[in-house]
mmCIF file of C-alpha atoms in Angstrom:
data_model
loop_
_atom_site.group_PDB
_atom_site.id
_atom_site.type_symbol
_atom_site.label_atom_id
_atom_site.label_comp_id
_atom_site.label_asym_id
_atom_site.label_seq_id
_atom_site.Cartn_x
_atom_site.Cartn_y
_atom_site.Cartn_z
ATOM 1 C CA UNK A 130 7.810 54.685 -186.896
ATOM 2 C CA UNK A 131 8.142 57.181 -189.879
ATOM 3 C CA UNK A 132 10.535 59.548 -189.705
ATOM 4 C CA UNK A 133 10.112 63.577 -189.525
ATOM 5 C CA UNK A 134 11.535 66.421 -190.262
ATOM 6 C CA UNK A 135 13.511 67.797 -187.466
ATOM 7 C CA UNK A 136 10.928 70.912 -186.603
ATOM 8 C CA UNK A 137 7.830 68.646 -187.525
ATOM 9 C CA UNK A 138 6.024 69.772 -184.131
ATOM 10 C CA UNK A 139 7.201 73.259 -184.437
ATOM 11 C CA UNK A 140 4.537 74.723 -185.529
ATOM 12 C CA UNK A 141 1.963 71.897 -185.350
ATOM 13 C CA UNK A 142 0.547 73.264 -181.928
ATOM 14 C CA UNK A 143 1.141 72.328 -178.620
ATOM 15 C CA UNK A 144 2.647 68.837 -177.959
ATOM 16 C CA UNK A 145 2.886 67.532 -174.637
ATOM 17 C CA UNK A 146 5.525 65.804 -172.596
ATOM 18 C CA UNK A 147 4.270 62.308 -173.468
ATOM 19 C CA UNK A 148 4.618 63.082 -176.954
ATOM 20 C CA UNK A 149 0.807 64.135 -178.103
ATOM 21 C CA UNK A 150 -0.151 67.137 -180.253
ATOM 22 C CA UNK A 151 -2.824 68.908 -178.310
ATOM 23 C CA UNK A 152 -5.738 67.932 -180.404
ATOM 24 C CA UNK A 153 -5.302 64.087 -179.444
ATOM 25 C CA UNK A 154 -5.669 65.723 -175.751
ATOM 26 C CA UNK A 155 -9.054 66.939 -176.717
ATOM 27 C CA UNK A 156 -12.598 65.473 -177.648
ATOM 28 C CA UNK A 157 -11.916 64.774 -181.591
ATOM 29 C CA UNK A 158 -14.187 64.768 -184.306
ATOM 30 C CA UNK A 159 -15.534 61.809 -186.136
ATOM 31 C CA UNK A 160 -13.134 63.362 -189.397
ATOM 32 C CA UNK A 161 -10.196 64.142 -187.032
ATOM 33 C CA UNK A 162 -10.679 60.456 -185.859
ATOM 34 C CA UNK A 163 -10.683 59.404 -189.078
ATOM 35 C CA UNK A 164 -7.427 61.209 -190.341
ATOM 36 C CA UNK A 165 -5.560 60.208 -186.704
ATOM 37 C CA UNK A 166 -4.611 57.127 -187.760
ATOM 38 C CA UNK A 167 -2.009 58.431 -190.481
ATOM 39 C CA UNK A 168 -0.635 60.114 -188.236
ATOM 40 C CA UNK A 169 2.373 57.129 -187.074
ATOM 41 C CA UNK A 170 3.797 59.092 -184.363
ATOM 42 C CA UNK A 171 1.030 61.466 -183.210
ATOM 43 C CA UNK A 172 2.618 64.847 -182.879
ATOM 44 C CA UNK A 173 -0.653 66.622 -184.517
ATOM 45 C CA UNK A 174 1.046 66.463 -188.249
ATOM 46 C CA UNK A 175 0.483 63.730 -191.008
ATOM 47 C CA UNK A 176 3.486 63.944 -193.841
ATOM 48 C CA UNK A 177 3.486 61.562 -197.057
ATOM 49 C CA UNK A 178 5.915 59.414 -195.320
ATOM 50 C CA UNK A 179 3.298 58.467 -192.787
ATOM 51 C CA UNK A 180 0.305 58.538 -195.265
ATOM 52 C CA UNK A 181 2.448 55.652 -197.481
ATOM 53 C CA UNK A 182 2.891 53.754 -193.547
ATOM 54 C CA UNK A 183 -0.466 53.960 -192.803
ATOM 55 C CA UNK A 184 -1.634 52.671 -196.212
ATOM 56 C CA UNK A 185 0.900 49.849 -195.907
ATOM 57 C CA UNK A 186 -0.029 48.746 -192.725
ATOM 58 C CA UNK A 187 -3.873 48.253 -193.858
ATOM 59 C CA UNK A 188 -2.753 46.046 -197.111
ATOM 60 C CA UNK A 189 -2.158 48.373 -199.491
ATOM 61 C CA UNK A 190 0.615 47.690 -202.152
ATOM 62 C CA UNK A 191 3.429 49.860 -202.937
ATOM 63 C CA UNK A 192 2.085 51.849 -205.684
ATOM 64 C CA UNK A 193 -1.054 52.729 -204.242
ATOM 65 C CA UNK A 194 0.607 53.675 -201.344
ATOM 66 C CA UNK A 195 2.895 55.813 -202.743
ATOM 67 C CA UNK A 196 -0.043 57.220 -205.306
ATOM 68 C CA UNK A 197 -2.291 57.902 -202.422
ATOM 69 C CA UNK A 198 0.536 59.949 -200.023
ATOM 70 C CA UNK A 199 1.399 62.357 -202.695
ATOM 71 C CA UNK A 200 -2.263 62.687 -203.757
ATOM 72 C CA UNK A 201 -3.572 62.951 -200.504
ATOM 73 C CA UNK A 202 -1.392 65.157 -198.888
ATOM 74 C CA UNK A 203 -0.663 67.059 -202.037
ATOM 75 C CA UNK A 204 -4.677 67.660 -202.596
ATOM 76 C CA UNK A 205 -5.419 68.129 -198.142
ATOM 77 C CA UNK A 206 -2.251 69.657 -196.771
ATOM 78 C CA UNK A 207 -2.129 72.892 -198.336
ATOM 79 C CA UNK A 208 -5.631 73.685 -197.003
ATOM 80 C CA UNK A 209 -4.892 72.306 -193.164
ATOM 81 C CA UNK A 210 -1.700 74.406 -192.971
ATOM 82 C CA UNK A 211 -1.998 76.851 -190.171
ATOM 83 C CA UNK A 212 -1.879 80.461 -191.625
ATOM 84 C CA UNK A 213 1.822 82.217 -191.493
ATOM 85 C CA UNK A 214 3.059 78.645 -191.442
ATOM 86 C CA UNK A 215 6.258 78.092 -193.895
ATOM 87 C CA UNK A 216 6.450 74.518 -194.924
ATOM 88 C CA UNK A 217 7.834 73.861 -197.936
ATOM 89 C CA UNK A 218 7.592 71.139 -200.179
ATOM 90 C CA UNK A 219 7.325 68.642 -197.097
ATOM 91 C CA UNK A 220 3.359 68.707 -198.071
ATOM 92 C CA UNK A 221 1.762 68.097 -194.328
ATOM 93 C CA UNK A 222 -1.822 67.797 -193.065
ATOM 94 C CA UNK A 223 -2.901 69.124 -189.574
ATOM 95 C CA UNK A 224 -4.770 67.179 -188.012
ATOM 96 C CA UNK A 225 -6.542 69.767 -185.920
ATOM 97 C CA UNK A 226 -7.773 71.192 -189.611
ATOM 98 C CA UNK A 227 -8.850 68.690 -191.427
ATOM 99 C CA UNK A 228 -12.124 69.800 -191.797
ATOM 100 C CA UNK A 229 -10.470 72.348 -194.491
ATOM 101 C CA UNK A 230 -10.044 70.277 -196.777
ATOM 102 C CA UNK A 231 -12.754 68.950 -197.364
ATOM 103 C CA UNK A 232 -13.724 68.966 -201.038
ATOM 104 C CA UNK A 233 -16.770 69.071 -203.169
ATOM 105 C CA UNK A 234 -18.927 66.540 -204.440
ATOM 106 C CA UNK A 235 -19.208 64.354 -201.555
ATOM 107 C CA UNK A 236 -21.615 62.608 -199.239
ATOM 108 C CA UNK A 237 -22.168 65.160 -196.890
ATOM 109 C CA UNK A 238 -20.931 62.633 -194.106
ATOM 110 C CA UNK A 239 -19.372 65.038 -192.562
ATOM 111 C CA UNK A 240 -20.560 68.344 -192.012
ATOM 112 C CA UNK A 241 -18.224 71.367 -192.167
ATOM 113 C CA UNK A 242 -16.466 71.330 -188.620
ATOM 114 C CA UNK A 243 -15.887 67.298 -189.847
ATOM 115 C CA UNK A 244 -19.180 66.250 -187.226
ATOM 116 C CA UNK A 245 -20.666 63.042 -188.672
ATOM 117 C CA UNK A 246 -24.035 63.476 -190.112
ATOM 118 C CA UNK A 247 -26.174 60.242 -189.608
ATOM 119 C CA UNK A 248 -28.872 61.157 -191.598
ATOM 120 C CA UNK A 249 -26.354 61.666 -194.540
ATOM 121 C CA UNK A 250 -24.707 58.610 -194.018
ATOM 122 C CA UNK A 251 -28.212 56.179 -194.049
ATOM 123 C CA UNK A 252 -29.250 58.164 -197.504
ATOM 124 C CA UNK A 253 -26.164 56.481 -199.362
ATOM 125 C CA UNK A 254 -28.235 52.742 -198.718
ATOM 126 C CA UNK A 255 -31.549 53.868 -199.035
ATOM 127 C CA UNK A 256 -30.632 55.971 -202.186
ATOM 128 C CA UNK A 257 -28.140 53.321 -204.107
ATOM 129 C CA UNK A 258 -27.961 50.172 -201.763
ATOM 130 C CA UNK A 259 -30.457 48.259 -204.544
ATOM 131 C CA UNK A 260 -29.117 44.852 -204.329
ATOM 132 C CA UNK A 261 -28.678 44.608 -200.680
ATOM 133 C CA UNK A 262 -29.919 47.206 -198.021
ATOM 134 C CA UNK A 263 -26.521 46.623 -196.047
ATOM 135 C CA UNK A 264 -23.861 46.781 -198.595
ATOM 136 C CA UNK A 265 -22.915 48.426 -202.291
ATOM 137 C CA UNK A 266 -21.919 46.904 -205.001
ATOM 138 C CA UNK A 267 -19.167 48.334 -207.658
ATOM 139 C CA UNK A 268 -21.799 49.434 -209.828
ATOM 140 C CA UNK A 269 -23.848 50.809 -207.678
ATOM 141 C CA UNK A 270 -20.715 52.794 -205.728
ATOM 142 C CA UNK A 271 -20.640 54.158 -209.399
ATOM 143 C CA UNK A 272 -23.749 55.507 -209.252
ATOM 144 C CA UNK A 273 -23.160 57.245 -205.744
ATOM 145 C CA UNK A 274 -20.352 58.769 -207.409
ATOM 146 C CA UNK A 275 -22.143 60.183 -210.076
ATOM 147 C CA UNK A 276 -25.139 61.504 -207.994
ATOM 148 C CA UNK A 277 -22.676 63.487 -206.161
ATOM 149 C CA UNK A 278 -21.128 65.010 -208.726
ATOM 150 C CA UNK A 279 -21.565 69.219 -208.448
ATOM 151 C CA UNK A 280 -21.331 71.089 -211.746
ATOM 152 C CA UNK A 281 -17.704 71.660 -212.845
ATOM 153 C CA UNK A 282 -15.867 70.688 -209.639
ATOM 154 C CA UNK A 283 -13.386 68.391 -211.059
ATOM 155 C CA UNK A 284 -10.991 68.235 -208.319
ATOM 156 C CA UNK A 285 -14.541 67.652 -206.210
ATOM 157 C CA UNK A 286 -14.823 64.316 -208.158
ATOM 158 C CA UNK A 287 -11.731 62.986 -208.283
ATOM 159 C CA UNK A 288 -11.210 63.079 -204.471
ATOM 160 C CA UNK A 289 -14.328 61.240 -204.307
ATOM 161 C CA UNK A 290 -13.385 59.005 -206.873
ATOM 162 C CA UNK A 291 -10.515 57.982 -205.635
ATOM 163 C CA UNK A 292 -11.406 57.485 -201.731
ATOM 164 C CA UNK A 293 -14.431 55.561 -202.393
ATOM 165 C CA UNK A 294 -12.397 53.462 -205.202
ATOM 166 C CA UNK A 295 -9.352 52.779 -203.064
ATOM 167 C CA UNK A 296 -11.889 52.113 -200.052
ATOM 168 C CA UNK A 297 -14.218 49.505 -202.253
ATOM 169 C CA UNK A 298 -10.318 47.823 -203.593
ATOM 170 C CA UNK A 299 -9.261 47.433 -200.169
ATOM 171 C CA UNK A 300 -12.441 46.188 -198.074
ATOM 172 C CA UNK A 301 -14.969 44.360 -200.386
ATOM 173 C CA UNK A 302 -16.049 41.042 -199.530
ATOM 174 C CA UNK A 303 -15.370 37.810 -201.622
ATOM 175 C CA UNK A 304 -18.658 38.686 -203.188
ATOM 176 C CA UNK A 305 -17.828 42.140 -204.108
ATOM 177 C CA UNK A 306 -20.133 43.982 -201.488
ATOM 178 C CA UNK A 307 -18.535 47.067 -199.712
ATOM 179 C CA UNK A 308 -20.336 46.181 -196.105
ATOM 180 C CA UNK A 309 -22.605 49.399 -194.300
ATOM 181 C CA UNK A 310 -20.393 48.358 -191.033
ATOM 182 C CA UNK A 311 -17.592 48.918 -192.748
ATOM 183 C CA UNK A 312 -18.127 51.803 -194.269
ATOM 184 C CA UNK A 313 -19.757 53.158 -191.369
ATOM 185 C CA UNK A 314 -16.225 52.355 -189.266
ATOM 186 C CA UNK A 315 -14.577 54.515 -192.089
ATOM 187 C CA UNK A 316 -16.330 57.581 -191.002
ATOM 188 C CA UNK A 317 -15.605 57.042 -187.218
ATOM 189 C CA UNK A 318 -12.292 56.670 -187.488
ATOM 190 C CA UNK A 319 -11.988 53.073 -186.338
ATOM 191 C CA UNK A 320 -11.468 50.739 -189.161
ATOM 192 C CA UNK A 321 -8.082 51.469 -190.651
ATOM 193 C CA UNK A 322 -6.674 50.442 -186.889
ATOM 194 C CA UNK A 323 -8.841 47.544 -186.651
ATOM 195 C CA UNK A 324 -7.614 46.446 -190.296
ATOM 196 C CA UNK A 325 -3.642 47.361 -188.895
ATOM 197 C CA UNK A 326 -4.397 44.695 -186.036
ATOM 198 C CA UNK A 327 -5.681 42.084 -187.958
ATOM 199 C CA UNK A 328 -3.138 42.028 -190.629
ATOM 200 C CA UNK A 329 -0.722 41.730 -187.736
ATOM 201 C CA UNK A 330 -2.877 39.159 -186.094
ATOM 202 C CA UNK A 331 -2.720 37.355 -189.112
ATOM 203 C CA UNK A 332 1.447 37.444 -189.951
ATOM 204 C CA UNK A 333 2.080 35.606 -186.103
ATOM 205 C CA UNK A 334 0.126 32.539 -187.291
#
């Protein structure tokens, strides 16, 4: 388990006596769930430490592990951070905020309170899914990219650069298709444990 700072739950909300933050007590949403799993010990607060863990544990290598925790929670935590909150330089995401930081220039998955949009989500295939109705190709994840692109918002497009990029590195097929299943389990949350248990699965053979 990661460590934390000593007053990590301190001002992360209400945590429980079996160890929970509050909004693991709650119904979550679909970009709650989909944060949740960085967070290693579940006290409501993601830190770099646990971002690098998380990435680890689904196959990423060193580097990009270490890349995406400062990016990550140097781009999201500042915007999650519950106001009159002193922090630091420890650079932490809320959980229970998430939906503040989301940026510019994506899919419009998620929908401002970080509810999964369905329609939104079927558009990206029927809109750039031209070799295969189920699945994207590198070029054509490209091409989402670029259609999503708002005037100016630089920061916008490198956050969606870079989790669609990392996302296509880490989960295409043999074939180099990035699956609608799988990127569908992205945006409920339930892929990056599924891809934890079957790297483990796979080390006890």
């Amino acid at each position: 388990m990661a460590s934390k700072p000593a007053d990590a739950t301190a001002t992360g909300g209400v945590v429980h006596d079996g160890g929970e933050a509050e909004v693991y007590r709650s119904e979550m949403t679909p970009l709650q769930k989909h944060v949740a799993f960085f967070d290693r010990n579940k006290d409501g607060i993601i830190y770099p430490s646990e971002t690098y863990e998380g990435f680890r544990a689904i196959g990423a290598g060193v580097l990009l592990s270490a890349v995406s925790a400062v990016f990550i929670n140097g781009g999201l935590g500042p915007k999650t951070i519950p106001e009159n909150t002193k922090t630091g330089l420890k650079l932490p995401i809320y959980v229970k905020n998430i939906h503040k930081g989301k940026h510019g220039s994506d899919s419009g998955v998620y929908d401002e309170n970080g509810r999964f949009v369905p329609e939104k989500f079927e558009e990206i295939f029927k809109k750039h899914a031209h070799t295969r109705p189920d699945a994207l190709t590198g070029k054509e994840l490209k091409e989402l990219l670029q259609a999503n692109r708002e005037p100016k918002d630089f920061k916008g497009w490198l956050g969606g650069f870079t989790e669609w990029k990392v996302l296509y590195y880490l989960c295409k097929d043999k074939d180099g298709f990035l699956h609608k299943d799988t990127v569908r389990a992205v945006y409920d949350g339930s892929l990056f444990a599924k891809m934890e248990q079957e790297r483990q699965s796979a080390k006890k053979k």
